[in-house]
PDB file of C-alpha atoms in Angstrom:
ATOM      1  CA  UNK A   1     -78.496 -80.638 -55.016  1.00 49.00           C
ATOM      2  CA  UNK A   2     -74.747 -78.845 -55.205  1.00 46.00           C
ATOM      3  CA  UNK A   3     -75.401 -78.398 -59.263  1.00 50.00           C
ATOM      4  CA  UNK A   4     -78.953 -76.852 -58.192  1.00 48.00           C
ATOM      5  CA  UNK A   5     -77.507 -74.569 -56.089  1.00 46.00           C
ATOM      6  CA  UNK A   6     -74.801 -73.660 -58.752  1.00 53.00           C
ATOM      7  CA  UNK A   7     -76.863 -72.988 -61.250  1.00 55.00           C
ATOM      8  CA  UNK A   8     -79.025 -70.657 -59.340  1.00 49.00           C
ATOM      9  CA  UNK A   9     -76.073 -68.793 -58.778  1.00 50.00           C
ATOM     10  CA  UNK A  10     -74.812 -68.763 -62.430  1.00 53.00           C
ATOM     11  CA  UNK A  11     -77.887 -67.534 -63.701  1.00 53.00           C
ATOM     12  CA  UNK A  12     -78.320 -64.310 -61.063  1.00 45.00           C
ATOM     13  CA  UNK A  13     -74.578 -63.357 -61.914  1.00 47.00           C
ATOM     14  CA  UNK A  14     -75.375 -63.737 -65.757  1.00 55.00           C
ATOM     15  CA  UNK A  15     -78.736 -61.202 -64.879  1.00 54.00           C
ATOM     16  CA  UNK A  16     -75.900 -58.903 -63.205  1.00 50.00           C
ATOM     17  CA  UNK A  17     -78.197 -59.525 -59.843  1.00 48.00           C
ATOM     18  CA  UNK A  18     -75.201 -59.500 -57.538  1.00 52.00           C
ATOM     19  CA  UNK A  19     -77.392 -58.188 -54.370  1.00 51.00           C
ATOM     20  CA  UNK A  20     -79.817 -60.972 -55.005  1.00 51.00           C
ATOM     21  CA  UNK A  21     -76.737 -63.472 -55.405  1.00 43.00           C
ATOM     22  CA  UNK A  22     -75.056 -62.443 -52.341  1.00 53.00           C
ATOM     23  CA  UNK A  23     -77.929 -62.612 -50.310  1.00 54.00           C
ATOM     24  CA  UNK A  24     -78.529 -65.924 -51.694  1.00 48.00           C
ATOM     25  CA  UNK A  25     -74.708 -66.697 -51.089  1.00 54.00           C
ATOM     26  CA  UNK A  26     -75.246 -66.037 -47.229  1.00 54.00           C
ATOM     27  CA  UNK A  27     -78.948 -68.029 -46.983  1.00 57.00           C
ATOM     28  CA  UNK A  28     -76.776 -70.935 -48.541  1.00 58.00           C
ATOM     29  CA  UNK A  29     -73.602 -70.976 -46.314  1.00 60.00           C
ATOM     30  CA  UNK A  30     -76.296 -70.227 -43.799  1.00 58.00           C
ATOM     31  CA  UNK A  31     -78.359 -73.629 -44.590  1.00 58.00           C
ATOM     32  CA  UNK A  32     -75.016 -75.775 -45.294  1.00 61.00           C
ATOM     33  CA  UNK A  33     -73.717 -74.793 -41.636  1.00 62.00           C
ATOM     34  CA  UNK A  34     -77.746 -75.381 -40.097  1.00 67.00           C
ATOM     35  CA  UNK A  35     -76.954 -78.992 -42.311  1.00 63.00           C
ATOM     36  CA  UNK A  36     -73.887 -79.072 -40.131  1.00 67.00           C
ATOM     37  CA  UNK A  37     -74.944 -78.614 -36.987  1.00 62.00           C
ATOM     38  CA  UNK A  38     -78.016 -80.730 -37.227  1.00 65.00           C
ATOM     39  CA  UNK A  39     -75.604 -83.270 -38.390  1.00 60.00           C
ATOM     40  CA  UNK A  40     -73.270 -83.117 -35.413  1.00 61.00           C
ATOM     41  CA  UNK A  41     -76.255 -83.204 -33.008  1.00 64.00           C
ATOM     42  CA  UNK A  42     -77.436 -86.391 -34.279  1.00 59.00           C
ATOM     43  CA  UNK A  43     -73.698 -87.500 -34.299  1.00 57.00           C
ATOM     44  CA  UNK A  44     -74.033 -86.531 -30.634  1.00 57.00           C
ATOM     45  CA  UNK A  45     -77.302 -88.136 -29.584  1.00 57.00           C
ATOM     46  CA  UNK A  46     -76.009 -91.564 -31.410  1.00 61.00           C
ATOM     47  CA  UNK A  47     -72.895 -91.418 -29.603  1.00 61.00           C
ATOM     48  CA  UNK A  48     -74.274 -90.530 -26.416  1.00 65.00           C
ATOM     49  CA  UNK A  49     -77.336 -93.408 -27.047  1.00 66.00           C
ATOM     50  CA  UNK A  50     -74.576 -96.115 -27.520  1.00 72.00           C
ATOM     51  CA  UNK A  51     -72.787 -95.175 -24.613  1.00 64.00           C
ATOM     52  CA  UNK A  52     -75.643 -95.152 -22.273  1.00 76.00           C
ATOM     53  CA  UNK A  53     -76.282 -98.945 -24.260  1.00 83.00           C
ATOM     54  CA  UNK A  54     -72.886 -99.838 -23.405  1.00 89.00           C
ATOM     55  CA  UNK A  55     -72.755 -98.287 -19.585  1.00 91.00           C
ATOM     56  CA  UNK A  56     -76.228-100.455 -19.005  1.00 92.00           C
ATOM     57  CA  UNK A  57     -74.368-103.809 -20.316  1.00 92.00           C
ATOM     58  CA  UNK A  58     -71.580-102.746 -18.254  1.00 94.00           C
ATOM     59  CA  UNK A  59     -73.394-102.199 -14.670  1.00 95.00           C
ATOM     60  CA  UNK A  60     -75.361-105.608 -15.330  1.00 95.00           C
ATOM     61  CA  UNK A  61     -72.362-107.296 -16.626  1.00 96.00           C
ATOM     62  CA  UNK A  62     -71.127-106.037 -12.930  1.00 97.00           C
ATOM     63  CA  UNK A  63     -73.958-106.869 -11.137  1.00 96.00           C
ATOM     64  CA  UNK A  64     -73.932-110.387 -12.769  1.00 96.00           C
ATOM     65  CA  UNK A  65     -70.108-110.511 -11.471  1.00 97.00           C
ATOM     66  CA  UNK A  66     -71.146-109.946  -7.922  1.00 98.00           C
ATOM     67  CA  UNK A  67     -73.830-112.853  -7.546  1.00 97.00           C
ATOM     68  CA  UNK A  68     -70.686-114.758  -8.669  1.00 98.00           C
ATOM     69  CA  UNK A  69     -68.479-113.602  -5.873  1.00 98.00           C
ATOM     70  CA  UNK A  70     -71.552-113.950  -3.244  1.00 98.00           C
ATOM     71  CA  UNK A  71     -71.000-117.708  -4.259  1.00 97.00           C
ATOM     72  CA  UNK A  72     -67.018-117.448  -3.862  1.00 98.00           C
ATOM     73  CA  UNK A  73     -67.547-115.863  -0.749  1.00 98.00           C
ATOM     74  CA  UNK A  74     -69.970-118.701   0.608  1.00 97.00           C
ATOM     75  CA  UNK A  75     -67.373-121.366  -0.261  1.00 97.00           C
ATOM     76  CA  UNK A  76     -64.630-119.728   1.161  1.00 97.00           C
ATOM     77  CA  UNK A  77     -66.631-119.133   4.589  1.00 98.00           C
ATOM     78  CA  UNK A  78     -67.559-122.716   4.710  1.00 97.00           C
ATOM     79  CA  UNK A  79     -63.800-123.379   4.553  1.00 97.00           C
ATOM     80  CA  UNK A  80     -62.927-121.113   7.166  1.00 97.00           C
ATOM     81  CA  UNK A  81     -65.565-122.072   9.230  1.00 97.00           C
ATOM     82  CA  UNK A  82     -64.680-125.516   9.286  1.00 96.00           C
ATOM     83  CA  UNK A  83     -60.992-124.568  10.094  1.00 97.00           C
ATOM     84  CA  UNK A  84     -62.091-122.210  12.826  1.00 97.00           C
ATOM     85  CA  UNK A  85     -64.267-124.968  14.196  1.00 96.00           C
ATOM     86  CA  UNK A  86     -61.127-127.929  13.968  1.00 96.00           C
ATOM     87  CA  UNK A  87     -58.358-125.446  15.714  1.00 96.00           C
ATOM     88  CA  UNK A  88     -61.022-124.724  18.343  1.00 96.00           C
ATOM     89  CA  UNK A  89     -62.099-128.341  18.664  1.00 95.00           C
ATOM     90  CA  UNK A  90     -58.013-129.338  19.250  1.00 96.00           C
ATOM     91  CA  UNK A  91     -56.886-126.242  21.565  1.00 96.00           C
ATOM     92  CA  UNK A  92     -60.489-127.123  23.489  1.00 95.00           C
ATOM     93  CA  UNK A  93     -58.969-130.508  24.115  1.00 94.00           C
ATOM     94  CA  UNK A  94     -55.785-129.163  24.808  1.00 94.00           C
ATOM     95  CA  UNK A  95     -56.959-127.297  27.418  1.00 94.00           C
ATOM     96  CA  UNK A  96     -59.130-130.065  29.120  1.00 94.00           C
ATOM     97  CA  UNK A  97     -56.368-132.663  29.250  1.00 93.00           C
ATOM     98  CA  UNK A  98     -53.620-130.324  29.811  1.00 92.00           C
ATOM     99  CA  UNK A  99     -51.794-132.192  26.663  1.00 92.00           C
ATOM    100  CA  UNK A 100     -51.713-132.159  23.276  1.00 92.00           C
ATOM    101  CA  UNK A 101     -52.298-136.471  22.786  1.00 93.00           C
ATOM    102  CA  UNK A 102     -51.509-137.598  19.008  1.00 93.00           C
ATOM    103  CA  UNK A 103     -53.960-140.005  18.048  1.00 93.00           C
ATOM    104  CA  UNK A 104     -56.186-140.696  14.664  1.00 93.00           C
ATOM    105  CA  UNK A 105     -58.956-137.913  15.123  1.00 93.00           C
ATOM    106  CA  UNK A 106     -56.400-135.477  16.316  1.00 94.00           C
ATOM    107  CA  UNK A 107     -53.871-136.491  13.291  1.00 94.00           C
ATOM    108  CA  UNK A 108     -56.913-136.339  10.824  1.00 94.00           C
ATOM    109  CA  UNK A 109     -57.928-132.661  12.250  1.00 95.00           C
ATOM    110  CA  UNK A 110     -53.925-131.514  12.075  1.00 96.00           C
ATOM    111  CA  UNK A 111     -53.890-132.980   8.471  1.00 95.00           C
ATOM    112  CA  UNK A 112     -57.025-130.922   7.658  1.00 95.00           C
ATOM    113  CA  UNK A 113     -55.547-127.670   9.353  1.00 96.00           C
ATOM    114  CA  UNK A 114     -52.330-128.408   6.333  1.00 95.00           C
ATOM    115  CA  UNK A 115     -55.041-127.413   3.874  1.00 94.00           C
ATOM    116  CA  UNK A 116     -56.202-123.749   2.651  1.00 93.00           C
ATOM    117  CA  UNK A 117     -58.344-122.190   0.476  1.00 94.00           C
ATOM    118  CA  UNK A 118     -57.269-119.504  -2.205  1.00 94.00           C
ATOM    119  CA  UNK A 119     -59.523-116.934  -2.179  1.00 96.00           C
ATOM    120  CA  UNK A 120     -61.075-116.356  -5.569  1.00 95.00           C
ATOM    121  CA  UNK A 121     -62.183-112.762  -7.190  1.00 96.00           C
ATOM    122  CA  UNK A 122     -65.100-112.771  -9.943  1.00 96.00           C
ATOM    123  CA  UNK A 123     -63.801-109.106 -11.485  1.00 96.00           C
ATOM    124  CA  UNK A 124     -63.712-109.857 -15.391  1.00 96.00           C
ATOM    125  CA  UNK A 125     -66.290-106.730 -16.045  1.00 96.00           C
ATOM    126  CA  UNK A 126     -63.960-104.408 -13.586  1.00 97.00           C
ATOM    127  CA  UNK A 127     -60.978-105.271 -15.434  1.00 96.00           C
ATOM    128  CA  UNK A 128     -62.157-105.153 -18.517  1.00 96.00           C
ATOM    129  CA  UNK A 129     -63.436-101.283 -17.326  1.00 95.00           C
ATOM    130  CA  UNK A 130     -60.266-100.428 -16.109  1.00 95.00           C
ATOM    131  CA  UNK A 131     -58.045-101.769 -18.855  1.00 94.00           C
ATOM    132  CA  UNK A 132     -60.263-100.212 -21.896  1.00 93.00           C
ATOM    133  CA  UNK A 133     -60.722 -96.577 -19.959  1.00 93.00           C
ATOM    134  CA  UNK A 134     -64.339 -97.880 -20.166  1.00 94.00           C
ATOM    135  CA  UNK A 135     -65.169 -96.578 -16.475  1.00 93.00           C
ATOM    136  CA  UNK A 136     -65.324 -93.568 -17.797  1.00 92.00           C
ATOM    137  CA  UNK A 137     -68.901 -94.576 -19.305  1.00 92.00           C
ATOM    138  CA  UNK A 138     -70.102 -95.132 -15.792  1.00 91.00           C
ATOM    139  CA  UNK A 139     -71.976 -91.090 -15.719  1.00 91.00           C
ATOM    140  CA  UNK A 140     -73.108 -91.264 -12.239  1.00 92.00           C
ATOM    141  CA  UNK A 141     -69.370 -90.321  -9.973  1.00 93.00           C
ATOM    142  CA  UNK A 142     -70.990 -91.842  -6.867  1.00 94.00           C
ATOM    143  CA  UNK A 143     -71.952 -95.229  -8.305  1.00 95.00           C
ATOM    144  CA  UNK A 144     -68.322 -95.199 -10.068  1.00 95.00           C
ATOM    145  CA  UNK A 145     -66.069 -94.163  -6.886  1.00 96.00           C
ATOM    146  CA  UNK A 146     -68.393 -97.331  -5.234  1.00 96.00           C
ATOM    147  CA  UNK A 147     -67.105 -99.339  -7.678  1.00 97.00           C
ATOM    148  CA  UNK A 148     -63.414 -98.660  -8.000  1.00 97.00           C
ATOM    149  CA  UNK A 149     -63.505 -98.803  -3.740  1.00 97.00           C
ATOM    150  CA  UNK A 150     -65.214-102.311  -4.114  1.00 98.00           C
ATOM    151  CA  UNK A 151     -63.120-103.928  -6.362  1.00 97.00           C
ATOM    152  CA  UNK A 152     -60.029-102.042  -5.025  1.00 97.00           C
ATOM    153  CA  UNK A 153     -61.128-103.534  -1.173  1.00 97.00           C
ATOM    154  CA  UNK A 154     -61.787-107.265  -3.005  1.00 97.00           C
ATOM    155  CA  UNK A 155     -57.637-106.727  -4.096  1.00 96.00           C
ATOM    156  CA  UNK A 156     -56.372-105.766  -0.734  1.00 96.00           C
ATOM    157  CA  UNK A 157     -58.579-109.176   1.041  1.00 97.00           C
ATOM    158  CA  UNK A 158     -57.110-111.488  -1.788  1.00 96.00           C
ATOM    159  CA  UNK A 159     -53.602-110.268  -1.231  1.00 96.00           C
ATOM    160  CA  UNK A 160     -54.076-110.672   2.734  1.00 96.00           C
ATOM    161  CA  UNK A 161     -55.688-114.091   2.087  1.00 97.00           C
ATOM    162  CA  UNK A 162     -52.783-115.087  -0.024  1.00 96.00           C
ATOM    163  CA  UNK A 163     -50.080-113.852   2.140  1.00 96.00           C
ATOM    164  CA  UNK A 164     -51.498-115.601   5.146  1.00 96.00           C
ATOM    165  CA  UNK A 165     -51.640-119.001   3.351  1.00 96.00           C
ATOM    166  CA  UNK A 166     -48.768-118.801   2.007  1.00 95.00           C
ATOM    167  CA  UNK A 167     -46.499-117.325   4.954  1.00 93.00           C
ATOM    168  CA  UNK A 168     -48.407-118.574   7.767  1.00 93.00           C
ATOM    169  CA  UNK A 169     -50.169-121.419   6.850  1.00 94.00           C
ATOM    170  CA  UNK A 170     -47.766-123.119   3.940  1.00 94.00           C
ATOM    171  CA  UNK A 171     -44.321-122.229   5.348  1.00 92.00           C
ATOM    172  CA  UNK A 172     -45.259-121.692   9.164  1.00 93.00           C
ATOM    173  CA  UNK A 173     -47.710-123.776  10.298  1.00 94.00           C
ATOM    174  CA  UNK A 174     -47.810-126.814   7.638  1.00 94.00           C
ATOM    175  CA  UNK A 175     -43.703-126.726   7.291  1.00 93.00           C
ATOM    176  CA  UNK A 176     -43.065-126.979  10.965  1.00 94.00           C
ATOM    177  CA  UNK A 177     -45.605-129.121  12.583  1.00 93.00           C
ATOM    178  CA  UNK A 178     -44.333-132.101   9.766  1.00 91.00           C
ATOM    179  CA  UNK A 179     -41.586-132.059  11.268  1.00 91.00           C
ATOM    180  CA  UNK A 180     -42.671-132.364  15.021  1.00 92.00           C
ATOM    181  CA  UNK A 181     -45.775-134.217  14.303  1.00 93.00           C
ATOM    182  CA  UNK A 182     -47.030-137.343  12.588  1.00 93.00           C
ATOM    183  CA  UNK A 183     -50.080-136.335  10.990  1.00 92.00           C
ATOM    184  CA  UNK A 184     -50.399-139.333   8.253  1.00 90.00           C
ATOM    185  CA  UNK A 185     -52.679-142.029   8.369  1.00 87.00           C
ATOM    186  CA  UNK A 186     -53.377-144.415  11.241  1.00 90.00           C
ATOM    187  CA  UNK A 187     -49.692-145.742  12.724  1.00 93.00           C
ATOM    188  CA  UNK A 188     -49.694-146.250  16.325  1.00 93.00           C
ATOM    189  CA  UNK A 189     -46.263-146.255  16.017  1.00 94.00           C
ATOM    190  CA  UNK A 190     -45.763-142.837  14.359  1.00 94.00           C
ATOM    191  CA  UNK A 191     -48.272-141.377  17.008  1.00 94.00           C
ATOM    192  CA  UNK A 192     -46.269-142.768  19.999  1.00 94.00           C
ATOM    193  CA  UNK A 193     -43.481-141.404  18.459  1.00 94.00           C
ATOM    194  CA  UNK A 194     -45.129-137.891  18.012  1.00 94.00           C
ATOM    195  CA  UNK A 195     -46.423-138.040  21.728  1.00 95.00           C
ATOM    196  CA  UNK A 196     -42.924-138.758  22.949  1.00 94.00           C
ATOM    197  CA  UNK A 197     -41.624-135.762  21.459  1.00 94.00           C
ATOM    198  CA  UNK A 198     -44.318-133.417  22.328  1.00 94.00           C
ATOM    199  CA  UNK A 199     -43.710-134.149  25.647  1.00 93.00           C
ATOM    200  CA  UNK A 200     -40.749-131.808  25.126  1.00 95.00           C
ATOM    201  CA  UNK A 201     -41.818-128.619  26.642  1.00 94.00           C
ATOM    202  CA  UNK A 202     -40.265-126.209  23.506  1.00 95.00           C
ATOM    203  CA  UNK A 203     -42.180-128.551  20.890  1.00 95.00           C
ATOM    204  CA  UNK A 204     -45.496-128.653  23.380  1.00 95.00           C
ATOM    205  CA  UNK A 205     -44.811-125.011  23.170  1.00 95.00           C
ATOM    206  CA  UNK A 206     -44.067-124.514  19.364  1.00 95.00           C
ATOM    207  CA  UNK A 207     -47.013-126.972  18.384  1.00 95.00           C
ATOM    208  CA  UNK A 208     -49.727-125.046  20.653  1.00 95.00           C
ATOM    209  CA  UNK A 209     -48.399-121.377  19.328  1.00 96.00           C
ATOM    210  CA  UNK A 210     -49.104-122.624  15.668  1.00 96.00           C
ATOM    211  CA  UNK A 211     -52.175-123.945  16.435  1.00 96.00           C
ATOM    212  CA  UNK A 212     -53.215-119.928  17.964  1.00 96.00           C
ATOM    213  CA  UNK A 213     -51.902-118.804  14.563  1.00 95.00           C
ATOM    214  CA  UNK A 214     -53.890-121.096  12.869  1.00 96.00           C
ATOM    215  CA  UNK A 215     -56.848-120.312  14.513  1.00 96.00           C
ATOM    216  CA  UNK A 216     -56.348-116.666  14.698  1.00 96.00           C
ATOM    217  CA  UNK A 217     -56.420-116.987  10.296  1.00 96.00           C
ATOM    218  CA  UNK A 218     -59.407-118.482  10.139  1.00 97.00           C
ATOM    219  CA  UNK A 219     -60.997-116.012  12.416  1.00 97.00           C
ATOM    220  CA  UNK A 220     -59.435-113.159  10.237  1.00 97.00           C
ATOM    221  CA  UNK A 221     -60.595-114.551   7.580  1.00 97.00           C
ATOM    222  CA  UNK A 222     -64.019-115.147   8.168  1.00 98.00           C
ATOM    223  CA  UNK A 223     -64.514-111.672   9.390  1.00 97.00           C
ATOM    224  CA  UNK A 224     -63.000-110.375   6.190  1.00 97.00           C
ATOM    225  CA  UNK A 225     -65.475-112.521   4.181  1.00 97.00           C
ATOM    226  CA  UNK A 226     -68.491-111.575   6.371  1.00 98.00           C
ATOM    227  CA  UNK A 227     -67.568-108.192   5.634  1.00 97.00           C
ATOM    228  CA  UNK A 228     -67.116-108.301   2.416  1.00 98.00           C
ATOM    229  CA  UNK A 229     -70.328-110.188   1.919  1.00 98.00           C
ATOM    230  CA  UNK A 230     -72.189-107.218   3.007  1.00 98.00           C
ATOM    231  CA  UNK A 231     -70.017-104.305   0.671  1.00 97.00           C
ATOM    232  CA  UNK A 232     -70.880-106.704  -1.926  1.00 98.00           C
ATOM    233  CA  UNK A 233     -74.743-106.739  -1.249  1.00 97.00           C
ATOM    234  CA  UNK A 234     -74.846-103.321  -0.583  1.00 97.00           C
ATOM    235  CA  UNK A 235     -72.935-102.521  -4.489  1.00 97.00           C
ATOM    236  CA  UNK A 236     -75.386-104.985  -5.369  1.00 96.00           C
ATOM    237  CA  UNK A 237     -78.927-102.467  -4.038  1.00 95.00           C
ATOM    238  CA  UNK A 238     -77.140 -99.808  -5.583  1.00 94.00           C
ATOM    239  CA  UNK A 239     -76.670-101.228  -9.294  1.00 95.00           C
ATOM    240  CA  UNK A 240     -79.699-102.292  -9.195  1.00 90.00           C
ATOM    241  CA  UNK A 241     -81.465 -98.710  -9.341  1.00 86.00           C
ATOM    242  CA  UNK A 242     -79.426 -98.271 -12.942  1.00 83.00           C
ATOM    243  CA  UNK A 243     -80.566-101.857 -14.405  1.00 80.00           C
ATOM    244  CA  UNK A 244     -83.907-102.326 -13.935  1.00 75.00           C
TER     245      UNK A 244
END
């Protein structure tokens, strides 16, 4: 096509038509920059059509990430619940007998208090957004500041949940009642032992205050989860007009 053109214009210079060439000159540079442009629009409209591709994957990719932390979030308020309900269960019977009586349901409940759950975040697809610059692809600003304020609310409840176990429940709670408390399998001995010193007014005290503590977690918790729950179900309703 370039030697077509050429020649054209070789031939009107050798007829000494330099109006006619010059016009034809323009109508060229004026079809190569129409080539151009065409060319950059459909540059455009491909870029723009894999993008909208690749925003789509993303949101569902999302959505699919927050059915997986409805599950997390089940699991973990079983957990808590169950906690909530032992600490009750022990400061109820506490407050009936007007002592705290070591024995093997009581031992077995303590033992169970020692345990905690780590909260667990399903946020691959956020991540992944955030590392690559990808959020960026997300068009609609609402939908996008709900996201970042989602995921950025999931961090701050995993960090509380981890600071709690692992301040409160690890090296408060668990640390010190082992060492005031048997809490081991059945051993009459151990237990008379245990009862002997709780009838020490400071450990009574000490033993009683960690149990509150304890108790007072799993509350926090489970209103952080239930909370949660419902951000994450609401996130959920509005990916779900961009997906379908």
């Amino acid at each position: 096509m370039i030697k077509f053109f050429r020649k054209i214009r070789q031939n009107l210079l050798m007829e000494n038509k330099t109006g006619k060439y010059f016009k034809y000159a323009v109508g060229e540079i004026v079809l190569v920059v129409i080539g151009i442009l065409i060319a950059l629009q459909i540059n455009t409209w491909n870029q723009s059509r894999q993008e909208s591709i690749k925003e789509k994957t993303y949101l569902r990719n999302v959505e699919a990430d927050l059915k997986q932390q409805l599950s997390y979030i089940s699991i973990q308020l079983e957990h808590e619940y169950e906690h909530d309900s032992l600490a009750a269960s022990i400061l109820d019977r506490y407050n009936r007998d007007k002592r705290l009586k070591i024995d093997s349901v009581i031992s077995k409940q303590l033992n169970t208090l020692t345990i905690r759950k780590t909260f667990i975040k399903a946020d691959p697809t956020y991540q992944d957004l955030i590392s690559s610059g990808n959020i960026r692809l997300i068009k609609d600003e609402k939908l996008r500041n709900e996201i970042l304020s989602y995921y950025l609310e999931l961090e701050r409840i995993e960090s509380i949940i981890m600071n709690n176990n692992l301040l409160y429940v690890d090296e408060m709670f668990a640390f010190k009642l082992v060492h005031h408390v048997y809490i081991g399998k059945t051993n009459e001995r151990l237990f008379g032992v245990s009862n002997q010193i709780l009838q020490e007014p400071e450990i009574e005290m000490l033993i009683m205050n960690l149990l509150d503590i304890r108790k007072e977690i799993t509350t926090g918790h489970i209103e952080f989860m239930n909370e949660l729950k419902v951000k994450t179900e609401l996130l959920q309703e509005s990916l779900q007009k961009y997906t379908q």
